[in-house]
PDB file of C-alpha atoms in Angstrom:
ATOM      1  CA  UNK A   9      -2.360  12.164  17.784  1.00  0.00           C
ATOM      2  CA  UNK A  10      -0.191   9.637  17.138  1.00  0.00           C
ATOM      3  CA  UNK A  11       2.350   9.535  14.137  1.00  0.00           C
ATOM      4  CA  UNK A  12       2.469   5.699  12.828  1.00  0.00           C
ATOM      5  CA  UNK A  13       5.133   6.416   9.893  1.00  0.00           C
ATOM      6  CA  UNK A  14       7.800   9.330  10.902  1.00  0.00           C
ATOM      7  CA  UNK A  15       9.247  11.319   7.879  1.00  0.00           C
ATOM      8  CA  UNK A  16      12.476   9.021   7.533  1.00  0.00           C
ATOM      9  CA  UNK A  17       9.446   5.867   6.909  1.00  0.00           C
ATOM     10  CA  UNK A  18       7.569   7.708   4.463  1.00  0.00           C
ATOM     11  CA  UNK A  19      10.542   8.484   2.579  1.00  0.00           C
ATOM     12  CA  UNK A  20      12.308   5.034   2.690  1.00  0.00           C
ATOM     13  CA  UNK A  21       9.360   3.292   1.468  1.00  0.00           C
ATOM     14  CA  UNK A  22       8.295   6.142  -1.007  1.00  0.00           C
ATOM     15  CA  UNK A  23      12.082   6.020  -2.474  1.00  0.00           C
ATOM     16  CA  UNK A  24      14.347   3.204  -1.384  1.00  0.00           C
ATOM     17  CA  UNK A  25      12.214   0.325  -0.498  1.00  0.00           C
ATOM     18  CA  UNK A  26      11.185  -0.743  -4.559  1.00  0.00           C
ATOM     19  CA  UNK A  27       8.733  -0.114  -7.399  1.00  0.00           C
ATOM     20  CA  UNK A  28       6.118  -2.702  -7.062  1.00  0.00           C
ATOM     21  CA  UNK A  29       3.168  -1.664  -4.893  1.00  0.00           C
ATOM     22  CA  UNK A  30       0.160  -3.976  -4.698  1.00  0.00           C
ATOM     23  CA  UNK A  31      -2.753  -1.769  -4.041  1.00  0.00           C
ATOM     24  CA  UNK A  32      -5.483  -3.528  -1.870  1.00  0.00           C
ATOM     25  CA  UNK A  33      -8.813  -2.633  -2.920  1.00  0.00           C
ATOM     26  CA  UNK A  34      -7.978  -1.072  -6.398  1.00  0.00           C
ATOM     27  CA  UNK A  35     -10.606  -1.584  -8.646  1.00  0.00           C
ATOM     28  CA  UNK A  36     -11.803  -0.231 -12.018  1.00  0.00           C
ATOM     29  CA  UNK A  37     -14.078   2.390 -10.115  1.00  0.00           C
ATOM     30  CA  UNK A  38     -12.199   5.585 -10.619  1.00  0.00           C
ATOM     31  CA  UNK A  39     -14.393   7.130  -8.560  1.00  0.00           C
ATOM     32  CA  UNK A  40     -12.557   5.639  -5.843  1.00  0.00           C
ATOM     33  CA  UNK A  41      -9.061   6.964  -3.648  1.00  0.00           C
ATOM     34  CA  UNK A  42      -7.680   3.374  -4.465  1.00  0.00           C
ATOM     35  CA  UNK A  43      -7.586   4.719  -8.488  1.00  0.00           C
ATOM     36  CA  UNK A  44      -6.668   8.413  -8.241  1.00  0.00           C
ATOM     37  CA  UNK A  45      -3.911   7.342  -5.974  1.00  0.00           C
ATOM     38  CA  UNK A  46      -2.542   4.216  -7.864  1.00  0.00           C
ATOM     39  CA  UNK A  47      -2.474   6.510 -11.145  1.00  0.00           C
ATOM     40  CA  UNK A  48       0.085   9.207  -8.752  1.00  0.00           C
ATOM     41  CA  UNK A  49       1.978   6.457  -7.960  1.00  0.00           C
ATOM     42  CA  UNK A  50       2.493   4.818 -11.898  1.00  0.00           C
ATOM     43  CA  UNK A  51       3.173   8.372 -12.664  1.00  0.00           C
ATOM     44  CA  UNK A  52       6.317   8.777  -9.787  1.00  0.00           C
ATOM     45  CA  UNK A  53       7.595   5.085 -11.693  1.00  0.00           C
ATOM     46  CA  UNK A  54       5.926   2.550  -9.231  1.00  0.00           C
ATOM     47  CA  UNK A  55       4.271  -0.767 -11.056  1.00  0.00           C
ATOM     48  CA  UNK A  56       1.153  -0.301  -9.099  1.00  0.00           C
ATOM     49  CA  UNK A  57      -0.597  -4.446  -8.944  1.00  0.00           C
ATOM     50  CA  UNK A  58      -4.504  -3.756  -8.256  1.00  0.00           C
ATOM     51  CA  UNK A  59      -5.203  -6.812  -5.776  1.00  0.00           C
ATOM     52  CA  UNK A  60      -9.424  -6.852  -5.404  1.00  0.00           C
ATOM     53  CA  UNK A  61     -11.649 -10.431  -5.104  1.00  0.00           C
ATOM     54  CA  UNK A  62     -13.138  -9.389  -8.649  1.00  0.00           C
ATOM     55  CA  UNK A  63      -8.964  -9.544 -10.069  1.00  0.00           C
ATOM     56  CA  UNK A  64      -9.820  -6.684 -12.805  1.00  0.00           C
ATOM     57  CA  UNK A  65      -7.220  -5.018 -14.812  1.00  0.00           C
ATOM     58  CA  UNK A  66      -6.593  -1.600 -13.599  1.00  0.00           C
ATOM     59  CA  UNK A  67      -4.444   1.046 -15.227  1.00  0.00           C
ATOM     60  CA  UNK A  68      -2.738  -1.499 -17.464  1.00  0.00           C
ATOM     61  CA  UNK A  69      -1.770  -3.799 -14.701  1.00  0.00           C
ATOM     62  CA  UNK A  70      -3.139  -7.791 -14.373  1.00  0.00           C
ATOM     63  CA  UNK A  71      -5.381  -7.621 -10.861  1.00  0.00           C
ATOM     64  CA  UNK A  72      -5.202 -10.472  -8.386  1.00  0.00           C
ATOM     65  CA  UNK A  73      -7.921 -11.858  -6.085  1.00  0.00           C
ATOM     66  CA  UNK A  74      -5.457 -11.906  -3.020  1.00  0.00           C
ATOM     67  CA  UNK A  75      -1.607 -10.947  -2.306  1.00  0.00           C
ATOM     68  CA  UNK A  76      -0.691 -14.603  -2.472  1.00  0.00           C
ATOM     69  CA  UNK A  77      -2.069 -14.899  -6.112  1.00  0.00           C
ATOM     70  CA  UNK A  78       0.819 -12.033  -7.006  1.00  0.00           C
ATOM     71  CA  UNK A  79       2.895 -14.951  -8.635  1.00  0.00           C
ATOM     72  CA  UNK A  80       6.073 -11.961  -8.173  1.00  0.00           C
ATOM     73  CA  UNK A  81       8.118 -10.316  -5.197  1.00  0.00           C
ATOM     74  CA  UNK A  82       5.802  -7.465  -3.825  1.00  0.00           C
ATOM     75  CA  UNK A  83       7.760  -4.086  -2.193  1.00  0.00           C
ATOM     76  CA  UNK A  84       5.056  -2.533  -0.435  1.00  0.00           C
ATOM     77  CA  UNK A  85       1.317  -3.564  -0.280  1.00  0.00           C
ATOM     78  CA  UNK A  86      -1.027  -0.113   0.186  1.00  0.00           C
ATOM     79  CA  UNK A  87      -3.889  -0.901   1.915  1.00  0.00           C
ATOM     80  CA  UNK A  88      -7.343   0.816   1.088  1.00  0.00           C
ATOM     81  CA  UNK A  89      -9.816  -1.525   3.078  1.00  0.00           C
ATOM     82  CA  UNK A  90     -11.282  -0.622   6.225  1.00  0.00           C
ATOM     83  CA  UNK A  91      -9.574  -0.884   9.399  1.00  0.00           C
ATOM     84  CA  UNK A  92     -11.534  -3.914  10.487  1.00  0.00           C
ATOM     85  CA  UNK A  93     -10.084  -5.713   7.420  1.00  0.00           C
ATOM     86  CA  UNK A  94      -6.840  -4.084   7.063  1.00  0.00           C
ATOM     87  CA  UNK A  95      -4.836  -6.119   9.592  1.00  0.00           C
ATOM     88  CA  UNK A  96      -5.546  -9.396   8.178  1.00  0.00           C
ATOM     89  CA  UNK A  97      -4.137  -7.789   4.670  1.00  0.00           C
ATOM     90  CA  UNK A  98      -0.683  -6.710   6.958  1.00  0.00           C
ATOM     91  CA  UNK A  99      -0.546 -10.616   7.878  1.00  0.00           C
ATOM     92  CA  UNK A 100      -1.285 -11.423   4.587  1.00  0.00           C
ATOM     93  CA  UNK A 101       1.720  -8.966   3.497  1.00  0.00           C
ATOM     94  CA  UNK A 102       4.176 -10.390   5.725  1.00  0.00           C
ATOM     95  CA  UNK A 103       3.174 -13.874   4.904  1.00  0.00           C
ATOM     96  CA  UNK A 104       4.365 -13.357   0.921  1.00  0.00           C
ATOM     97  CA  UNK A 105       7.476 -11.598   2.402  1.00  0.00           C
ATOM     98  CA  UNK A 106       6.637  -7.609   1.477  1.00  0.00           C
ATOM     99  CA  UNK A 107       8.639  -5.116   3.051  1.00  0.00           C
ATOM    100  CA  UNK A 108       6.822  -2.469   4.130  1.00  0.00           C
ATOM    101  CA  UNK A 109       2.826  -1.841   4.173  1.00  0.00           C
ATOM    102  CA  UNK A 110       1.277   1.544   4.164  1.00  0.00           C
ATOM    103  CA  UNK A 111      -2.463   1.829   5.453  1.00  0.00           C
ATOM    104  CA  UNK A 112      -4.419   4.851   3.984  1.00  0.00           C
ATOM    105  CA  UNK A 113      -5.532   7.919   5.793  1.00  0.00           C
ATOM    106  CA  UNK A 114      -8.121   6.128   7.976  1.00  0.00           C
ATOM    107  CA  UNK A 115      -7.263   2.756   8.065  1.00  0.00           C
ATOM    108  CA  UNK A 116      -5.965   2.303  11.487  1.00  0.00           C
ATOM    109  CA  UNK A 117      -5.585  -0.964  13.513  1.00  0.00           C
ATOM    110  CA  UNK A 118      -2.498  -0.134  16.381  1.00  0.00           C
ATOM    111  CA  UNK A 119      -2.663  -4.141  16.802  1.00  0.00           C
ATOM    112  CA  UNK A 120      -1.784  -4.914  13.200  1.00  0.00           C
ATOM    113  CA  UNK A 121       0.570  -1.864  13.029  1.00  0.00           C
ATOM    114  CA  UNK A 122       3.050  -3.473  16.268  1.00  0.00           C
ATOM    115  CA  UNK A 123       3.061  -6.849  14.671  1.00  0.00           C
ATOM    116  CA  UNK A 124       4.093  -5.951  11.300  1.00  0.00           C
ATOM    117  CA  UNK A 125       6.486  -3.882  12.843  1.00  0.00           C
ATOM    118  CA  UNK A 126       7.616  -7.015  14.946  1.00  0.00           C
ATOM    119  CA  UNK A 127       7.946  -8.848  11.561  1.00  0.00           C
ATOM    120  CA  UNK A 128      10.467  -6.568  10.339  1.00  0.00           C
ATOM    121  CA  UNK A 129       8.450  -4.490   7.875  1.00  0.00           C
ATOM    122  CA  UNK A 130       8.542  -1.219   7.691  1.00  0.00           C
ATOM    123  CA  UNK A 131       5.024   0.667   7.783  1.00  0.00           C
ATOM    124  CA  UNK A 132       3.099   3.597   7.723  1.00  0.00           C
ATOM    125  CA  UNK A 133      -0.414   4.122   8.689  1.00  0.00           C
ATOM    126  CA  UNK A 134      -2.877   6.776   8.304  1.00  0.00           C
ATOM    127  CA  UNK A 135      -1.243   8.546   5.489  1.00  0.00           C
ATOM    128  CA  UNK A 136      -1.860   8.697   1.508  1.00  0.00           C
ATOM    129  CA  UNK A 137       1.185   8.140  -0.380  1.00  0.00           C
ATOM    130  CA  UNK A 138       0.008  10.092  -3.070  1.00  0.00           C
ATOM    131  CA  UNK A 139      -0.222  13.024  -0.725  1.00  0.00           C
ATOM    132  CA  UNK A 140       3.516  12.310   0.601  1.00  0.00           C
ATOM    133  CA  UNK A 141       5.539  11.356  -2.604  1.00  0.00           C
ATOM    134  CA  UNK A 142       5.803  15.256  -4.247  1.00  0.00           C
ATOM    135  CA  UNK A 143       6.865  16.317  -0.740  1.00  0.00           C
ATOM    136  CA  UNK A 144       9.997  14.672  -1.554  1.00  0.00           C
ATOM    137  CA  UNK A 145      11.196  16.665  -4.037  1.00  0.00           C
TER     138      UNK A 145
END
């Protein structure tokens, strides 16, 4: 299998990248990986920014309907839609000048992975941050 995000990416974007993470498809269902995720990554000191079309507050944090609604710089956009959406969010993340996007375990689109790559972002794809951040310790 293919790695898309080699241990030197994880850890950059887990630790050097920056703190504010907008978290695509982060509602107020905690039912979902979007929420148990996002609350790992408010507890390792990340502002997580739930970005979902119905803009709910999440976990203390104002929601948006898109990424270019966030009316503040964005470090990393985490992407928890499905793979046949999740390239048009890594456009969307380049276009309000992120710098790095992680897709979830799944979420896989090799396409959307080169060009954001070609951009100058760093990303990872088809990992879980929350799995990968208390490896670093």
């Amino acid at each position: 299998m293919t790695s898309y995000g080699d241990e030197a990416t994880v850890r950059e974007i887990l630790t050097r990248t920056g703190d504010t993470w907008a978290v695509v498809g982060l509602s107020t269902n905690t039912a979902r990986a979007a929420h148990g995720v996002a609350r790992v990554l408010q507890r390792h000191g990340k502002r997580v920014v739930p970005v979902h079309p119905k803009a709910e507050t999440v976990l203390g944090e104002q929601g948006y309907a898109s990424l270019a609604e966030i009316p503040f710089p964005v470090d990393v956009v985490d992407v928890f839609v499905n793979s046949a959406l999740a390239g048009e969010v890594a456009d969307q993340a380049v276009a309000v000048g992120a710098k790095a996007v992680w897709f979830q375990l799944g979420v896989i689109d090799e396409a959307a992975y080169e060009r954001t790559r070609a951009a100058g972002l760093s990303m990872v794809m088809d990992k879980c941050p929350a799995i990968e951040i208390p490896l670093l310790a």
